[in-house]
Short mmCIF file of C-alpha atoms in Angstrom, two decimals:
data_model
loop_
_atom_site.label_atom_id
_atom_site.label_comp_id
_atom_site.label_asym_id
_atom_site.label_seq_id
_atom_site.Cartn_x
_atom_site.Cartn_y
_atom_site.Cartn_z
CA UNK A 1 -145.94 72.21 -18.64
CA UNK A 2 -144.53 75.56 -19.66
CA UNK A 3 -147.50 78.41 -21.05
CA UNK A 4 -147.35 82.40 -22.20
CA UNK A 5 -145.99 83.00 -18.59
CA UNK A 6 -143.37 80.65 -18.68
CA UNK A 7 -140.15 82.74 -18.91
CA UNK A 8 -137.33 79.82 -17.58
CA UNK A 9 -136.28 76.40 -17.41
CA UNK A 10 -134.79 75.36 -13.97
CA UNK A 11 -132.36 72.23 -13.70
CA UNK A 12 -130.68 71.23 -10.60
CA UNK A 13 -127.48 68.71 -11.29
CA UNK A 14 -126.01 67.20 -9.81
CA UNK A 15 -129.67 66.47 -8.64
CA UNK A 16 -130.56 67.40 -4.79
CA UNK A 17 -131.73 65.25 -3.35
CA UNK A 18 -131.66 62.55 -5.38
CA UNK A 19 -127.88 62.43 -6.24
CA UNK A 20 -128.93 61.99 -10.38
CA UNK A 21 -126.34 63.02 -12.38
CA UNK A 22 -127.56 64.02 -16.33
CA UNK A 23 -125.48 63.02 -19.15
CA UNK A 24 -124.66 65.02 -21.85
CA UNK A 25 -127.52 64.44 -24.49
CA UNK A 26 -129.99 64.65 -21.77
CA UNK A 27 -128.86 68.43 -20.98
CA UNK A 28 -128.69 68.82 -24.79
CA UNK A 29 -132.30 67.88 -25.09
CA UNK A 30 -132.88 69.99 -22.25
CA UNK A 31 -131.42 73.20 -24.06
CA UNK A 32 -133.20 72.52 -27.49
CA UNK A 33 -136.61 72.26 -25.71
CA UNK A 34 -135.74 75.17 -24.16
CA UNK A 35 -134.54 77.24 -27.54
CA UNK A 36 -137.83 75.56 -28.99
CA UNK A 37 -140.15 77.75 -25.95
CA UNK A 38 -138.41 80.40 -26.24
CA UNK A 39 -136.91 80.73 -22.61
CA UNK A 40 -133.85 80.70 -20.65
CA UNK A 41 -132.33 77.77 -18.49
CA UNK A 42 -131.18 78.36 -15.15
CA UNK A 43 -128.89 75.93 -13.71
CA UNK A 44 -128.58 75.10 -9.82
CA UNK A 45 -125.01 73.24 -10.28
CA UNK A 46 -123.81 73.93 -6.59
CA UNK A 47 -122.92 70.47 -6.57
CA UNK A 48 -120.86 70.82 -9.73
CA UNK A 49 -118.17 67.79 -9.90
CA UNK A 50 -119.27 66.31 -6.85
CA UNK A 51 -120.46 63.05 -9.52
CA UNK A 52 -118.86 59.17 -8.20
CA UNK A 53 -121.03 57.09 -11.30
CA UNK A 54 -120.44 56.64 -14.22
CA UNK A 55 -121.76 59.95 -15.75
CA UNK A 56 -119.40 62.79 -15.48
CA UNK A 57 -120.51 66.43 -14.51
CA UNK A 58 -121.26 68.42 -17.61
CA UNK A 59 -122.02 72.29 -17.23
CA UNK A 60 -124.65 73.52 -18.79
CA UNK A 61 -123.05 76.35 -20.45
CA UNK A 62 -121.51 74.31 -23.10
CA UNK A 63 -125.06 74.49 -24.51
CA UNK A 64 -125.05 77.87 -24.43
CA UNK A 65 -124.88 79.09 -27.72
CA UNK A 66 -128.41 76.72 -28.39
CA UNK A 67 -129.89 78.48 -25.59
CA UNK A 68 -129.07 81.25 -23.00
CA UNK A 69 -128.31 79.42 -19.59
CA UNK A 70 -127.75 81.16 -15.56
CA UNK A 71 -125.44 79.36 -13.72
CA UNK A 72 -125.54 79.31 -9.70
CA UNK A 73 -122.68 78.48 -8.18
CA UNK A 74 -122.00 78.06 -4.32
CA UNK A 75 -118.55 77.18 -1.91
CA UNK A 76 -120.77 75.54 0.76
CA UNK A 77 -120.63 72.27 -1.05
CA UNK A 78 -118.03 71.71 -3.31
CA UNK A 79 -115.35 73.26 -0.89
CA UNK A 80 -116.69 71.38 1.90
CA UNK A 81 -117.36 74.73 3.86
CA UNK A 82 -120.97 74.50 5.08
CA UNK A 83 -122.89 77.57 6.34
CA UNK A 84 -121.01 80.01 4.27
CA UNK A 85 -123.75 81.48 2.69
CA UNK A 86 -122.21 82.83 -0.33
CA UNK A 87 -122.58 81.81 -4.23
CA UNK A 88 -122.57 83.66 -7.53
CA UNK A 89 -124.85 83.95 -10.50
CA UNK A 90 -122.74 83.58 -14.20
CA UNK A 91 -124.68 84.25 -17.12
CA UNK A 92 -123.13 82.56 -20.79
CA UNK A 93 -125.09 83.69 -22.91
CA UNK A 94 -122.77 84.39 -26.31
CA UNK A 95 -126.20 85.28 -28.90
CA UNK A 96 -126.54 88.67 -26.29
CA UNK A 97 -130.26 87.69 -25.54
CA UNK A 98 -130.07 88.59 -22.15
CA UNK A 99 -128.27 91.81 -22.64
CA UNK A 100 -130.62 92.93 -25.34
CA UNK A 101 -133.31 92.33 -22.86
CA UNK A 102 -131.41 93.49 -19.91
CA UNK A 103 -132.21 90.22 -18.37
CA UNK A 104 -128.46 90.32 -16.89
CA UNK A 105 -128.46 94.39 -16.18
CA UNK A 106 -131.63 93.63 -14.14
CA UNK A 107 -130.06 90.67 -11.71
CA UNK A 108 -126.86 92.90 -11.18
CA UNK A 109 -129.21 95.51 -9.81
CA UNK A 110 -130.74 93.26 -7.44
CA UNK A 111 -127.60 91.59 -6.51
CA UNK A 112 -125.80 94.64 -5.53
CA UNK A 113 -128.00 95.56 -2.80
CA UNK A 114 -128.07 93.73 0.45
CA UNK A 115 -128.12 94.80 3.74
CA UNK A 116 -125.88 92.09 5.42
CA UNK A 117 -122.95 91.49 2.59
CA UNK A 118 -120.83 88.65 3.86
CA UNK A 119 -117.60 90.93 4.24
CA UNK A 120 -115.21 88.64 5.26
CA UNK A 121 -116.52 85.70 3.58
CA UNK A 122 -115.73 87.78 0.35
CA UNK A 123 -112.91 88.78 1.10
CA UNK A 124 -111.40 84.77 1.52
CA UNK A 125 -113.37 83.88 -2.07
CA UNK A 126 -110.19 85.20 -3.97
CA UNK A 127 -108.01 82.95 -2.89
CA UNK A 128 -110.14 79.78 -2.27
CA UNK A 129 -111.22 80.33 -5.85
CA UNK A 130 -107.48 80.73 -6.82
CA UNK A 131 -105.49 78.04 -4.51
CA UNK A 132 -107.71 75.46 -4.02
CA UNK A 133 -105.39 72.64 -5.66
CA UNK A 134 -107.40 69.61 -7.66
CA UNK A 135 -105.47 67.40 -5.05
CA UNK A 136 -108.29 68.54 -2.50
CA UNK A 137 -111.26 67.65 -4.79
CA UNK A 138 -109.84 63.79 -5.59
CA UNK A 139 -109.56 63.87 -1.85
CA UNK A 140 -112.94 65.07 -1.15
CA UNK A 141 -114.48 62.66 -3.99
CA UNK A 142 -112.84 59.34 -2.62
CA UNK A 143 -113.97 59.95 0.61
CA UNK A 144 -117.57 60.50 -0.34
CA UNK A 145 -117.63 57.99 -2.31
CA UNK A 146 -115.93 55.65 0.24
CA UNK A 147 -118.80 56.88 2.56
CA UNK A 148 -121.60 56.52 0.06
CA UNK A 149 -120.49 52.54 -0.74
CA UNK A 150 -120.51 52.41 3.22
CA UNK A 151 -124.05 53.61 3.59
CA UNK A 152 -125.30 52.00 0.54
CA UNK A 153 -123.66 48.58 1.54
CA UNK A 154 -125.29 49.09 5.74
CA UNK A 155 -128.83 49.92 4.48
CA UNK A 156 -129.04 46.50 3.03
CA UNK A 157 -128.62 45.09 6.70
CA UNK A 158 -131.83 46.95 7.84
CA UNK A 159 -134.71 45.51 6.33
CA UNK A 160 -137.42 48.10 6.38
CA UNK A 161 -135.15 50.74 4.42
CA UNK A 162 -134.19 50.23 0.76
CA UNK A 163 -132.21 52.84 -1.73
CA UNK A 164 -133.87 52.43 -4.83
CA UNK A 165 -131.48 54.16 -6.94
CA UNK A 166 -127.47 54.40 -5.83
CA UNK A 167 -126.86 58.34 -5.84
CA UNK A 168 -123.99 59.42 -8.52
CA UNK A 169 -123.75 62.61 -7.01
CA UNK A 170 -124.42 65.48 -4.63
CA UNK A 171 -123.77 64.01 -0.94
CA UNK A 172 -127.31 63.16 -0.06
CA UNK A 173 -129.23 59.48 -0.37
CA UNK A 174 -132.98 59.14 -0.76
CA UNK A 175 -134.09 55.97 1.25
CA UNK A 176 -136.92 54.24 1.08
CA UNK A 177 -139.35 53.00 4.62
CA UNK A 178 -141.39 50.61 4.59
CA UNK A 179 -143.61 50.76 7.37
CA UNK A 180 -145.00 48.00 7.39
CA UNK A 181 -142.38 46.07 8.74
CA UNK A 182 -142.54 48.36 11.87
CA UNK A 183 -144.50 49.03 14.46
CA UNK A 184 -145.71 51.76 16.52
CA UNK A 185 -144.35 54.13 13.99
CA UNK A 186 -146.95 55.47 11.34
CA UNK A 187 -145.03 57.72 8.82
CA UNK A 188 -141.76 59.13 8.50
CA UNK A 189 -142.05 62.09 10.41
CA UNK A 190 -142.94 60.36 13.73
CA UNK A 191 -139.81 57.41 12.49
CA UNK A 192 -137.59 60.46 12.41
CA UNK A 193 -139.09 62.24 15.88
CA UNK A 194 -138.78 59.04 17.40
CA UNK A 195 -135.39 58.34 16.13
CA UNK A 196 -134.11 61.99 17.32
CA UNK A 197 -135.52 61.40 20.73
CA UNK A 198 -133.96 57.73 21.31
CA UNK A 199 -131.07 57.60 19.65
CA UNK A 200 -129.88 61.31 19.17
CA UNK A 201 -129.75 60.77 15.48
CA UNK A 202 -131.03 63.44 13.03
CA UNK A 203 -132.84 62.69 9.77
CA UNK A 204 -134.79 64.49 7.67
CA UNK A 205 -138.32 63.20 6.98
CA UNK A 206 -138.88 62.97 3.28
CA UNK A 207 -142.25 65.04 3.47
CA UNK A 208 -140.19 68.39 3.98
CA UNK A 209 -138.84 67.74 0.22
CA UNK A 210 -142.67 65.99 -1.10
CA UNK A 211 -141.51 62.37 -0.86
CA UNK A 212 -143.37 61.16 2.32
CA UNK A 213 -142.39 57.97 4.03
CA UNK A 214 -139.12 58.81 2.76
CA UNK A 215 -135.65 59.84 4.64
CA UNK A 216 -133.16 61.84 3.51
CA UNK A 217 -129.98 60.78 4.80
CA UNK A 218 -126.19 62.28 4.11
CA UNK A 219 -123.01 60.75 4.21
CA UNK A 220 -121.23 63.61 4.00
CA UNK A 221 -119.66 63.34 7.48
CA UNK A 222 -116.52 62.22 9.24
CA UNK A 223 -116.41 58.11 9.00
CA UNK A 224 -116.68 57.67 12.57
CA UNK A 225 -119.53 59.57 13.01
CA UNK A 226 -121.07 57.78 10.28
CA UNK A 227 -120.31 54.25 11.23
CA UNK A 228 -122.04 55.07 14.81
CA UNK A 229 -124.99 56.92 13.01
CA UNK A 230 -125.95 54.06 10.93
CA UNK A 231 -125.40 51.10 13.72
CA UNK A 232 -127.89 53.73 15.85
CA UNK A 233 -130.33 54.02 12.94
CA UNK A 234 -130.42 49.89 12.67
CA UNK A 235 -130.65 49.35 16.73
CA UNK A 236 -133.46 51.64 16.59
CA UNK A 237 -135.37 49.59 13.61
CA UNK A 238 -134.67 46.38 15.52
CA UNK A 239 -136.19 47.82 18.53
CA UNK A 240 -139.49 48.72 16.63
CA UNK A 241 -140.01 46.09 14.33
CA UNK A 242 -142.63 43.99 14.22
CA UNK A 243 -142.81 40.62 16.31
CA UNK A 244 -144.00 37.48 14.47
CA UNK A 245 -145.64 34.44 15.55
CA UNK A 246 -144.73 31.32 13.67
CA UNK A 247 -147.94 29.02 13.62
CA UNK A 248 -150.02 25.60 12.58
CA UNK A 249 -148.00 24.15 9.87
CA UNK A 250 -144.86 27.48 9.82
CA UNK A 251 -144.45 26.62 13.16
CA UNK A 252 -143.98 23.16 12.80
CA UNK A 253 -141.57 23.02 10.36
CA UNK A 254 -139.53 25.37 12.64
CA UNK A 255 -139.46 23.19 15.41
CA UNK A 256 -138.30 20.14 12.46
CA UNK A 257 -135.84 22.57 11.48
CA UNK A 258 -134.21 23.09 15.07
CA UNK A 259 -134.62 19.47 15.71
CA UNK A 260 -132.65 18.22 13.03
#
């Protein structure tokens, strides 16, 4: 719902943490709505290109000249370089809108200042920007992808988890617990506390992003690592779920069954 106040439009795609990727008259929709209010879009693409469906990345700037869009961009994800906190802000914006309203000339003013600047950090963005060859993005994208079919094809095996929807992009799966094929365990927080403490495996509990009973689980890690994470996470849901005791007429035809 957008009112007076409203002054932007925020998109995040490749989605996080869903892994949706939007197609291109989707994002056109999304710019003519936005023309139609009378606001800006800002897009979070920090996972640009990082897409394995069948929709391909599309920036938002090629709708542009319908309505004026803020890019953020980041090297933590695409370049594979976690924990380098540093991104940039590119404004397309070809009607001047947000130079006539000094929209841009007041986010270069509050860019500028910071009292920690990554130094170093900046001065290595040249030439990763530069001589980063497209051979090291196909490489990257094959073996996320590889991983992702791995984790989507191992969840199946453990039946209180379920991926609703396969993720086309980002590097993060949304899965979905059902509880009540577990015991001792009453929401995903305590699954995940639980799951820390006996098998030294870290998930995130799908509260901390609204979803609860929820995980969110990556795959982007070293294949090892994730072939030993995921044969952890389905000891640990054999160890807690729930006994059942075949009886009267189940039972019976069980004991036909081994019989025969």
């Amino acid at each position: 719902m957008s009112d007076e106040n409203t002054v932007a439009m925020v998109i995040i795609n490749p989605g996080n943490p869903s892994g949706s990727v939007y197609t291109y008259n989707h994002l056109n929709k999304i710019a003519e709505t936005a023309r139609k209010l009378g606001i800006v879009v800002i897009a979070d693409e920090v996972y640009g290109h990082l897409v394995y469906g069948s929709n391909p990345f599309v920036p938002m700037s090629l709708f542009a000249t319908i309505v004026p869009v803020i890019t953020l961009g980041s090297v933590s994800k695409r370049w594979m370089i976690p924990g380098w906190g540093l991104g940039w802000l590119v404004t397309c914006d070809p009607s001047g809108l947000l130079r006539k309203d000094k929209i841009a000339e007041s986010i270069n003013k509050l860019l500028v200042y910071s009292p920690f600047p990554p130094t170093l950090i900046q001065g290595a963005i040249p030439q990763i920007l530069e001589k980063t060859t497209q051979d090291f993005f196909s490489k990257t994208i094959n073996i996320l992808r590889k991983n992702l079919d791995i984790c989507h094809d191992k969840l199946k095996e453990i039946p209180c988890m379920m991926i609703p929807q396969k993720p086309e992009g980002a590097f993060f799966a949304m899965v979905k617990l059902n509880l009540l094929l577990l015991e001792d365990i009453e929401d995903d927080m305590e699954f995940c506390l639980k799951l820390a403490k006996e098998e030294s495996l870290i998930i995130l509990p799908g509260v901390t992003v609204g979803l609860k009973n929820w995980l969110r689980m990556t795959f982007a890690v070293e294949y090892s690592s994730l072939e030993d994470g995921l044969g952890r996470l389905k000891s640990f849901c054999q160890r807690h779920a729930k006994k059942y005791t075949l009886t009267g007429s189940t039972a019976v035809d069980q004991q036909i069954h081994v019989e025969h």
